[in-house]
Amino acid sequence: MKKLLALVAVALIGVAGAFAWSTGEVTGTWKDENYDANWTFGASTSGDGQIVLTIASTGEVVYTFNSTNTSNFETKATTEGFVVQFYCKDNERFYKFTKPISLDANLKMDIDRDWTDEPYNVTITYQTAGAGLN
């Protein structure tokens, strides 16, 4: 059991670096089926980290989240899994992505909107590792 916990801890630490804004690594794309939206975690051509929200069916960029337009960016390991969270003033939303401790690659996405008490909670499904971002 101790070996399993140690393995999980090492995996979470490895994933933690992949979600930092400045990692320069492409992590992948997840799809929100409710809105035909793709969330691509990765690096820009300048090497800074970013998350790009696109319309899945057309590829049109809706918004690019990065260190210049977000605040309170945080990555952490919790009992639920690995968490990436931040606030975007432009969109008036707090975003939280959780990679549960499981074998699948899906993410739990929670969005709290400033103008309502009703949160948006959905599981977004892993699509691809991706080849890079603009």
Short mmCIF file of C-alpha atoms in Angstrom, two decimals, residues 52-130:
data_model
loop_
_atom_site.label_atom_id
_atom_site.label_comp_id
_atom_site.label_asym_id
_atom_site.label_seq_id
_atom_site.Cartn_x
_atom_site.Cartn_y
_atom_site.Cartn_z
CA VAL A 52 -7.03 27.97 -25.13
CA LEU A 53 -10.80 27.65 -25.34
CA THR A 54 -12.04 26.90 -28.87
CA ILE A 55 -15.24 25.86 -30.59
CA ALA A 56 -14.61 22.17 -31.23
CA SER A 57 -16.46 21.92 -34.54
CA THR A 58 -14.83 24.97 -36.16
CA GLY A 59 -11.56 25.50 -34.28
CA GLU A 60 -12.44 29.17 -33.71
CA VAL A 61 -10.62 30.56 -30.67
CA VAL A 62 -13.03 31.87 -28.05
CA TYR A 63 -10.49 32.89 -25.39
CA THR A 64 -6.87 32.34 -24.43
CA PHE A 65 -6.12 32.17 -20.71
CA ASN A 66 -2.55 33.00 -19.66
CA SER A 67 -0.55 34.80 -16.99
CA THR A 68 -1.53 38.25 -18.31
CA ASN A 69 -5.32 37.88 -18.05
CA THR A 70 -5.80 35.62 -15.01
CA SER A 71 -5.19 35.93 -11.30
CA ASN A 72 -4.84 33.61 -8.34
CA PHE A 73 -3.42 30.86 -10.56
CA GLU A 74 -2.72 27.82 -8.43
CA THR A 75 -1.83 24.19 -8.88
CA LYS A 76 -2.11 21.76 -6.00
CA ALA A 77 -2.47 18.11 -5.12
CA THR A 78 -5.54 17.33 -3.01
CA THR A 79 -7.33 14.21 -1.82
CA GLU A 80 -9.61 14.59 -4.88
CA GLY A 81 -6.67 14.68 -7.30
CA PHE A 82 -4.53 17.29 -8.99
CA VAL A 83 -6.12 20.76 -9.26
CA VAL A 84 -5.50 23.74 -11.55
CA GLN A 85 -7.49 26.84 -10.68
CA PHE A 86 -7.56 30.53 -11.54
CA TYR A 87 -9.82 33.57 -11.83
CA CYS A 88 -10.41 35.53 -15.05
CA LYS A 89 -11.69 39.07 -14.47
CA ASP A 90 -12.50 39.55 -18.19
CA ASN A 91 -14.92 36.60 -18.10
CA GLU A 92 -16.03 37.13 -14.49
CA ARG A 93 -15.47 33.46 -13.74
CA PHE A 94 -13.43 31.28 -11.41
CA TYR A 95 -12.21 28.10 -13.13
CA LYS A 96 -11.18 24.86 -11.43
CA PHE A 97 -9.95 21.78 -13.29
CA THR A 98 -9.42 18.58 -11.32
CA LYS A 99 -7.68 15.45 -12.57
CA PRO A 100 -9.18 12.82 -10.26
CA ILE A 101 -7.00 10.02 -8.98
CA SER A 102 -8.11 7.47 -11.57
CA LEU A 103 -6.81 5.70 -14.65
CA ASP A 104 -8.78 7.72 -17.19
CA ALA A 105 -7.57 11.06 -18.54
CA ASN A 106 -10.79 13.05 -18.11
CA LEU A 107 -10.95 16.26 -16.07
CA LYS A 108 -13.64 17.57 -13.78
CA MET A 109 -14.32 21.23 -14.62
CA ASP A 110 -16.04 23.59 -12.19
CA ILE A 111 -16.86 27.16 -13.20
CA ASP A 112 -18.20 29.69 -10.71
CA ARG A 113 -19.70 32.72 -12.44
CA ASP A 114 -19.74 36.05 -10.60
CA TRP A 115 -23.31 36.90 -11.65
CA THR A 116 -25.03 33.72 -10.38
CA ASP A 117 -24.91 31.28 -7.48
CA GLU A 118 -25.39 28.34 -9.86
CA PRO A 119 -22.02 26.74 -10.64
CA TYR A 120 -21.29 24.91 -13.88
CA ASN A 121 -19.86 21.45 -13.18
CA VAL A 122 -19.04 18.93 -15.90
CA THR A 123 -16.56 16.21 -16.78
CA ILE A 124 -14.60 17.10 -19.89
CA THR A 125 -13.24 14.21 -21.92
CA TYR A 126 -9.66 13.81 -23.08
CA GLN A 127 -9.29 14.20 -26.85
CA THR A 128 -5.64 14.37 -27.85
CA ALA A 129 -2.13 15.21 -26.76
CA GLY A 130 -1.99 17.98 -29.35
#
